[in-house]
PDB file of C-alpha atoms in Angstrom:
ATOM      1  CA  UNK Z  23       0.000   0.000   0.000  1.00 89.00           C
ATOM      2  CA  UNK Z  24       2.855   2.198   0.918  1.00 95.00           C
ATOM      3  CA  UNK Z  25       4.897   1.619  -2.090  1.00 96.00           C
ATOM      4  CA  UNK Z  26       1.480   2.123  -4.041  1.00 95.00           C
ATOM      5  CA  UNK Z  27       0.990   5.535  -2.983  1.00 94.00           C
ATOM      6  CA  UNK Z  28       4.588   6.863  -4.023  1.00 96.00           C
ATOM      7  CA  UNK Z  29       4.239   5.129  -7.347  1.00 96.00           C
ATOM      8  CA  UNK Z  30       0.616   6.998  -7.815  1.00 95.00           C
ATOM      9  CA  UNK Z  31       2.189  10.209  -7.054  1.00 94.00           C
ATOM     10  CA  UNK Z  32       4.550   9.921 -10.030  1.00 96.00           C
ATOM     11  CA  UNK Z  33       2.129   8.086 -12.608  1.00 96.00           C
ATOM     12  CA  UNK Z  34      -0.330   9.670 -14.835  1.00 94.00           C
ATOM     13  CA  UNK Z  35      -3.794   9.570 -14.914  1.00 93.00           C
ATOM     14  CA  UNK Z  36      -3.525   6.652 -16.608  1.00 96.00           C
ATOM     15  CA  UNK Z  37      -1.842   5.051 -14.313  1.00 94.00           C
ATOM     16  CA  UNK Z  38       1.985   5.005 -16.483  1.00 96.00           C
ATOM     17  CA  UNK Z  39       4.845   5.106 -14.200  1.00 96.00           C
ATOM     18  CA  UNK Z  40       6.802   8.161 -14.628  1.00 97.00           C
ATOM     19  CA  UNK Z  41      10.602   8.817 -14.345  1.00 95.00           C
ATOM     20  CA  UNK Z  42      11.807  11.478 -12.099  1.00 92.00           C
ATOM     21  CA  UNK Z  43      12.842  13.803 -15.536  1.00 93.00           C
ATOM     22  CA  UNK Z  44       9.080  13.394 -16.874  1.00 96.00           C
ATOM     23  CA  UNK Z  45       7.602  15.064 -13.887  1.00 96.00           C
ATOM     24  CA  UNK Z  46       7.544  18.805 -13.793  1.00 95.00           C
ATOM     25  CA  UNK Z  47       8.710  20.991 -10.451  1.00 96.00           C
ATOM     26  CA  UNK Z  48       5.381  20.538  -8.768  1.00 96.00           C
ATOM     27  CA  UNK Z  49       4.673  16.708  -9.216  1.00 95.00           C
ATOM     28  CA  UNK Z  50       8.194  15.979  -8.087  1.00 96.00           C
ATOM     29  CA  UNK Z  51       7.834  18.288  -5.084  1.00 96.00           C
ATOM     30  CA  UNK Z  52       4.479  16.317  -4.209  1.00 96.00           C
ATOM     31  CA  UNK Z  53       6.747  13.013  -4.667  1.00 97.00           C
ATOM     32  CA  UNK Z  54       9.579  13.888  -2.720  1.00 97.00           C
ATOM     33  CA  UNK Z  55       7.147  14.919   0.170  1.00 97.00           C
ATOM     34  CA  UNK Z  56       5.270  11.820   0.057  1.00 98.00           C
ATOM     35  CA  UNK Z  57       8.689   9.647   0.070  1.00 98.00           C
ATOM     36  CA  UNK Z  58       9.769  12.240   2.935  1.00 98.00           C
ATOM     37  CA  UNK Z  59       6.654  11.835   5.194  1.00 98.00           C
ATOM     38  CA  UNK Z  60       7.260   8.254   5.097  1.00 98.00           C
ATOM     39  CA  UNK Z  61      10.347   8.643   5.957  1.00 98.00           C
ATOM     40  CA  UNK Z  62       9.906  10.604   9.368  1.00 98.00           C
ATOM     41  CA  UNK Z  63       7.439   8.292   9.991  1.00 98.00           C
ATOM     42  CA  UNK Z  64       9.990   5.691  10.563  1.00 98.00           C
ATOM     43  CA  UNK Z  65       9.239   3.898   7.389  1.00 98.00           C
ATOM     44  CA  UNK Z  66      12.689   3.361   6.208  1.00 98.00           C
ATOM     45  CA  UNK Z  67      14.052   2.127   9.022  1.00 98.00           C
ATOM     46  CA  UNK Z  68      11.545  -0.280   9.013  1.00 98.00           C
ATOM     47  CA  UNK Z  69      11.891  -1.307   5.740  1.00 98.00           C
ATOM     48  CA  UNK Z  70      15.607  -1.728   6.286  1.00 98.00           C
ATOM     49  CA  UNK Z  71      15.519  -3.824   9.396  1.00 98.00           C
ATOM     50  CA  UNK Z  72      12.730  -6.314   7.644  1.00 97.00           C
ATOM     51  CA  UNK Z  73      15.656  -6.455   4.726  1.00 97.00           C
ATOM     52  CA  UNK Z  74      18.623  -7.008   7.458  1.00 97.00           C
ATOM     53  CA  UNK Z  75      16.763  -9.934   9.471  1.00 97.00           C
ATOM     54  CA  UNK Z  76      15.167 -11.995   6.153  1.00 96.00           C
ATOM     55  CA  UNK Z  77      17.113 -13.680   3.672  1.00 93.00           C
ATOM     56  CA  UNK Z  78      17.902 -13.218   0.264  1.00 93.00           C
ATOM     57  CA  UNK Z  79      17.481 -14.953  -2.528  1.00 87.00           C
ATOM     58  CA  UNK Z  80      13.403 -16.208  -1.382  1.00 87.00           C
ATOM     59  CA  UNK Z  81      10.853 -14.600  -3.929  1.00 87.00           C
ATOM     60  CA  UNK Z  82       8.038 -12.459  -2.412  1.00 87.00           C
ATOM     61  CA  UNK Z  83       9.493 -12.708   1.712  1.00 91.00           C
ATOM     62  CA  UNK Z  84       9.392  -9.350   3.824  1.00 94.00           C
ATOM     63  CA  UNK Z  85      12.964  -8.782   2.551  1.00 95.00           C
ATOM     64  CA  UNK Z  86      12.024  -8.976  -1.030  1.00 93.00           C
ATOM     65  CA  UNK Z  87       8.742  -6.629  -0.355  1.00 94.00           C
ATOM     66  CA  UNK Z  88      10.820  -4.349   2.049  1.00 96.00           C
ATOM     67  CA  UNK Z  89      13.282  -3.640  -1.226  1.00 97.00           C
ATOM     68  CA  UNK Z  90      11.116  -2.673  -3.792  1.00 96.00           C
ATOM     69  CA  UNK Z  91       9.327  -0.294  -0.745  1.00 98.00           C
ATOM     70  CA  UNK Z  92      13.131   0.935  -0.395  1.00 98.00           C
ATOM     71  CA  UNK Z  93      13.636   1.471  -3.990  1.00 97.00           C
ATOM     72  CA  UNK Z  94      10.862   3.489  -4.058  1.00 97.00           C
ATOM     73  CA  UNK Z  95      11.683   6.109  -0.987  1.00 98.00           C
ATOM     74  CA  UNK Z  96      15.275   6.137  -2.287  1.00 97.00           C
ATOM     75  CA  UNK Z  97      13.900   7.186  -5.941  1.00 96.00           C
ATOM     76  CA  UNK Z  98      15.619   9.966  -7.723  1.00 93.00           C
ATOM     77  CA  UNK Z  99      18.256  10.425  -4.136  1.00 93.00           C
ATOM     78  CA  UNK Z 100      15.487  11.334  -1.378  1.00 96.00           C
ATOM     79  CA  UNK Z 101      18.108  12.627   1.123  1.00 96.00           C
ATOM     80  CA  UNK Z 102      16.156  11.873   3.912  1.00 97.00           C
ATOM     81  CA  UNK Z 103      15.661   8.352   2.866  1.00 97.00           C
ATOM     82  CA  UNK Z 104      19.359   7.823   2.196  1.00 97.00           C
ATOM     83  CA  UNK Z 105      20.587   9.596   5.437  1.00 97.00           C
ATOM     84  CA  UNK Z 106      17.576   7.247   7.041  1.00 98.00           C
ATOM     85  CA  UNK Z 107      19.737   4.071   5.531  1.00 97.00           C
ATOM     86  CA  UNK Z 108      23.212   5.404   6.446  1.00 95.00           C
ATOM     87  CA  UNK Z 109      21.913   5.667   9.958  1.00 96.00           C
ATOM     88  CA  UNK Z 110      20.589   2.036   9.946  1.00 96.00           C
ATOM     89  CA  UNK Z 111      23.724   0.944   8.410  1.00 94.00           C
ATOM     90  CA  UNK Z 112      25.615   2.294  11.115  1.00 92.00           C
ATOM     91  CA  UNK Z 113      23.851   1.050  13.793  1.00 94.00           C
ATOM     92  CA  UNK Z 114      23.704  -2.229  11.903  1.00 91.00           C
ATOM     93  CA  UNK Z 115      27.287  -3.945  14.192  1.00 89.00           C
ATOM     94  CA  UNK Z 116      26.554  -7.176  12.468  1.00 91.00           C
ATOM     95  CA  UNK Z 117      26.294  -5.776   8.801  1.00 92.00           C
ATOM     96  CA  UNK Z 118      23.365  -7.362   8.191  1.00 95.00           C
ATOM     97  CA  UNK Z 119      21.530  -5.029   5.908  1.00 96.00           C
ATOM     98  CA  UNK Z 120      25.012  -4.976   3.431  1.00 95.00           C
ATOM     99  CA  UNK Z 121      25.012  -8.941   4.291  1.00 95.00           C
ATOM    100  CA  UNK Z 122      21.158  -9.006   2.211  1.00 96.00           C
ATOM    101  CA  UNK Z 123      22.526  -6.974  -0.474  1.00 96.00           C
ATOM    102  CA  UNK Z 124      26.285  -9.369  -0.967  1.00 95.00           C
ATOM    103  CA  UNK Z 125      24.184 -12.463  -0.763  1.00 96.00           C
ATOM    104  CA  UNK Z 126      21.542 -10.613  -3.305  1.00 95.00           C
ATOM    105  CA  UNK Z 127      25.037  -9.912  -5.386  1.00 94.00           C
ATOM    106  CA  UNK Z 128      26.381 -13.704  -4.713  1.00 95.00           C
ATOM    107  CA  UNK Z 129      23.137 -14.958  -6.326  1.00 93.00           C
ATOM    108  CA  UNK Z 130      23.067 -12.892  -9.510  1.00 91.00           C
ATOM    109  CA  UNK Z 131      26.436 -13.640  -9.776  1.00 91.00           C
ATOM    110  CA  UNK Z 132      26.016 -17.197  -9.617  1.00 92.00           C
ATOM    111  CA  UNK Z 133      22.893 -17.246 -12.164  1.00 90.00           C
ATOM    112  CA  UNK Z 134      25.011 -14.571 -14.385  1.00 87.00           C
ATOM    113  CA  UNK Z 135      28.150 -17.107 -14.824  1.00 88.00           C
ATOM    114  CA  UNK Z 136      25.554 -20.204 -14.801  1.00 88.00           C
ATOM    115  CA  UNK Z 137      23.790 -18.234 -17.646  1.00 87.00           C
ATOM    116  CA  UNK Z 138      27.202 -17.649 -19.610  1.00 85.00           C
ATOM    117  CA  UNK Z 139      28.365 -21.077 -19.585  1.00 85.00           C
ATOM    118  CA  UNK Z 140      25.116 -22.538 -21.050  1.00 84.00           C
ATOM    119  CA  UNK Z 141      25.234 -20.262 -23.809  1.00 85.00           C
ATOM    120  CA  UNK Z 142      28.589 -19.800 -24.619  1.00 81.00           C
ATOM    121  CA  UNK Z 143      28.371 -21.994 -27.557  1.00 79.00           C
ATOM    122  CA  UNK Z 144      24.232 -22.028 -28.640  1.00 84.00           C
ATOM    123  CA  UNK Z 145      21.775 -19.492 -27.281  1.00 85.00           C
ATOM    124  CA  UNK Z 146      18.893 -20.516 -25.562  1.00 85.00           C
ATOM    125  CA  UNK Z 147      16.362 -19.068 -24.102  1.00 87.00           C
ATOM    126  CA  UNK Z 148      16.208 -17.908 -20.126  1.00 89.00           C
ATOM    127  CA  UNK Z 149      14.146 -19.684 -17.459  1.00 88.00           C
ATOM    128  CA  UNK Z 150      12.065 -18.335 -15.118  1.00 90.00           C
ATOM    129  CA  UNK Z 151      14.877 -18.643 -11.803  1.00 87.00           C
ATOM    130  CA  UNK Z 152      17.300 -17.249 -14.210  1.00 87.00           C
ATOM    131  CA  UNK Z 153      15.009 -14.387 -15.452  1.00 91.00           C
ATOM    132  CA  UNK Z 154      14.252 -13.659 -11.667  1.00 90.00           C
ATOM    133  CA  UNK Z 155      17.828 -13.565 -10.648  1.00 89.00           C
ATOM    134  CA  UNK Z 156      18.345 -10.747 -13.239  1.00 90.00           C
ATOM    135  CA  UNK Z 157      15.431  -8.855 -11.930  1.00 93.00           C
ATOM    136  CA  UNK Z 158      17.105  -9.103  -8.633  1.00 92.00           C
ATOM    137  CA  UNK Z 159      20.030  -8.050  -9.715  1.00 92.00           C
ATOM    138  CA  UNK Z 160      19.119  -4.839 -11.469  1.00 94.00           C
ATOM    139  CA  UNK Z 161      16.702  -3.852  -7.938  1.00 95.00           C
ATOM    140  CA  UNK Z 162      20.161  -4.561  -5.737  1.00 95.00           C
ATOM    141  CA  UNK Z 163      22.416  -2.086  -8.751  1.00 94.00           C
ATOM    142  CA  UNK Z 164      19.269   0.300  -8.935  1.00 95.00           C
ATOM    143  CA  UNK Z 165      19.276   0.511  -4.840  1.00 96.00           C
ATOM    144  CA  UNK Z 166      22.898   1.211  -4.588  1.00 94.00           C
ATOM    145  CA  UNK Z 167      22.712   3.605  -7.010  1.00 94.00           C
ATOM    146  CA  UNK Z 168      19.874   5.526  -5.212  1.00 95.00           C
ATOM    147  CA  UNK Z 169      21.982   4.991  -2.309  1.00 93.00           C
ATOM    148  CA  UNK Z 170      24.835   7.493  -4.082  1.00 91.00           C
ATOM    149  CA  UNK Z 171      22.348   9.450  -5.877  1.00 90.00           C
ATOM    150  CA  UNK Z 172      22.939  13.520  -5.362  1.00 86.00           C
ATOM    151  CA  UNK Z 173      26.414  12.386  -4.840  1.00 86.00           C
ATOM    152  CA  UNK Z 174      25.989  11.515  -1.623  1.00 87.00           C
ATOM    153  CA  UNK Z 175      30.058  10.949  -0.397  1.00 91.00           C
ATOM    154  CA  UNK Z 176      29.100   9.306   2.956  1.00 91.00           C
ATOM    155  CA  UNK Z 177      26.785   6.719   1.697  1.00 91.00           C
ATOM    156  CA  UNK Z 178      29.733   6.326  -1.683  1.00 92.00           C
ATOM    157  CA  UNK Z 179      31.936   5.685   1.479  1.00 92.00           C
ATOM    158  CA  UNK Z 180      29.837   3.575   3.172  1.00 91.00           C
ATOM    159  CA  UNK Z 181      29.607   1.143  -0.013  1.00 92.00           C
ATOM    160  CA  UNK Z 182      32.756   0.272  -0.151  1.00 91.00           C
ATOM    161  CA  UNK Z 183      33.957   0.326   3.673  1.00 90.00           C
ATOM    162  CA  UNK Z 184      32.033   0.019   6.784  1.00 90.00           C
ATOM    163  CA  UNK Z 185      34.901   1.525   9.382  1.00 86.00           C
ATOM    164  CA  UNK Z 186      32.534   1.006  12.463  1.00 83.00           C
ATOM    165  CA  UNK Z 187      32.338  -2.524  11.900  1.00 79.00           C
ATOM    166  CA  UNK Z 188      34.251  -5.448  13.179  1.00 78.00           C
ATOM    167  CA  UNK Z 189      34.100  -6.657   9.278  1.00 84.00           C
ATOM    168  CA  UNK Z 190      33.727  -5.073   6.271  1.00 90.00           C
ATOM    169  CA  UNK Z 191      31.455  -5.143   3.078  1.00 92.00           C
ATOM    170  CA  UNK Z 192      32.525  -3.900  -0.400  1.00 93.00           C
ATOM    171  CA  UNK Z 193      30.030  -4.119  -2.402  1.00 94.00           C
ATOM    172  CA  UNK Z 194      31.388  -1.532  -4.894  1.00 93.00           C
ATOM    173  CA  UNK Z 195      34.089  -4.018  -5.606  1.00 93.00           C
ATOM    174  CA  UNK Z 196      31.730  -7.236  -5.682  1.00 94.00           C
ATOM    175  CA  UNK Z 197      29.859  -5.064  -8.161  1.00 92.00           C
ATOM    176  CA  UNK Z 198      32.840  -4.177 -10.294  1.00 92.00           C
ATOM    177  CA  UNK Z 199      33.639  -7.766  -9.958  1.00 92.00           C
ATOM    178  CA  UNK Z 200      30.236  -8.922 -11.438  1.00 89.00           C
ATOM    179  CA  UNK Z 201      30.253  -6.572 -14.607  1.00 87.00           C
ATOM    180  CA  UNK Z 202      33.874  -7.762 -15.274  1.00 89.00           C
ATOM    181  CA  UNK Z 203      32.358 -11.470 -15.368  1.00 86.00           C
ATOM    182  CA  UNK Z 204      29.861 -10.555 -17.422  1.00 81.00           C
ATOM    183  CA  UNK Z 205      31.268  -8.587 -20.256  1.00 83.00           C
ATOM    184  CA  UNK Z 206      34.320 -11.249 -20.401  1.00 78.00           C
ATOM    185  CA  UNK Z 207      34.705 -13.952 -23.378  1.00 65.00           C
ATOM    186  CA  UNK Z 208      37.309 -15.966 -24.166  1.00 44.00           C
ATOM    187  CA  UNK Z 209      37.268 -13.551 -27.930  1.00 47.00           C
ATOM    188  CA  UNK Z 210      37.699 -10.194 -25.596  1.00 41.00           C
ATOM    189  CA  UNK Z 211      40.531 -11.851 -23.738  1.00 36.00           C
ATOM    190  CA  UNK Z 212      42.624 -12.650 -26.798  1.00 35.00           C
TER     191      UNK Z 212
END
């Protein structure tokens, strides 16, 4: 329901999604106080604490609804949002928020390279796990993005290195990692 009322705020009367650049000043300002009032409300950090404790990788769980709420009140860099998710992030000791998102990562990853070796010689058509880890995979890259949007330094920071932790997540490089794998053939290599 939540998520429903941010994505009426930027469709049309028709109900068509909009992008951030098709709204005009007004609708956006309308938006970004709908994603904000949410926000104070406690929302995110709800949202982020269903995503820490649930696991990835299990279609249609809390965690799975909680990120496409998050994608939402992150849309087009809502500052409150993302300071919202920093704050939950450092809170989080155990790093289990950035633990959902590197086993979200591990997952595509896995399909990705599981996806390249069957076609590497004959193309065939995806399956429905494999078309679902690709969804997944573009909602964890879209939410990270969001996360950086406005070019938000301390959440940038935050991606790659999580000082107030005993460990540390770096899921810029995991990322990097991932698109390397991907774009790599034995012809590119030679």
């Amino acid at each position: 329901a939540l998520r429903s009322s941010l994505l009426r705020a930027r469709s049309t009367e028709s109900g068509e999604v909009r992008d951030r650049g098709d709204l005009d000043d007004e609708e956006y300002e309308i938006y970004k106080n709908k994603q904000t009032f949410l926000d104070q409300r406690g929302v995110t950090a709800i949202v982020c604490t269903a995503i820490a404790t649930h696991t990835a990788g299990i279609e249609g769980n809390l965690a799975d609804c909680g990120l496409e709420l998050l994608q939402e009140l992150l849309n087009a860099g809502n500052e409150h949002a993302q300071q919202s998710v920093f704050e939950h992030v450092a809170a989080d000791k155990d790093g289990k928020f950035f633990g959902h998102l590197k086993q979200r990562i591990e997952y595509s990853r896995i399909a990705i390279h599981e996806r390249k070796e069957r076609t590497a010689l004959s193309f065939e058509g995806m399956t429905e796990p494999q078309r679902e880890a690709y969804e997944n995979a573009s909602q964890t890259f879209k939410i990270l993005q969001q996360l950086c949007e406005g070019h938000n330094l301390s959440l940038q920071d935050l991606i790659r290195e999580q000082t107030m932790h005993q460990s540390s997540i770096n899921l810029a490089k995991m990322i990097l990692e991932m698109f390397t794998m991907q774009v790599e053939t034995s012809q590119m290599l030679r």
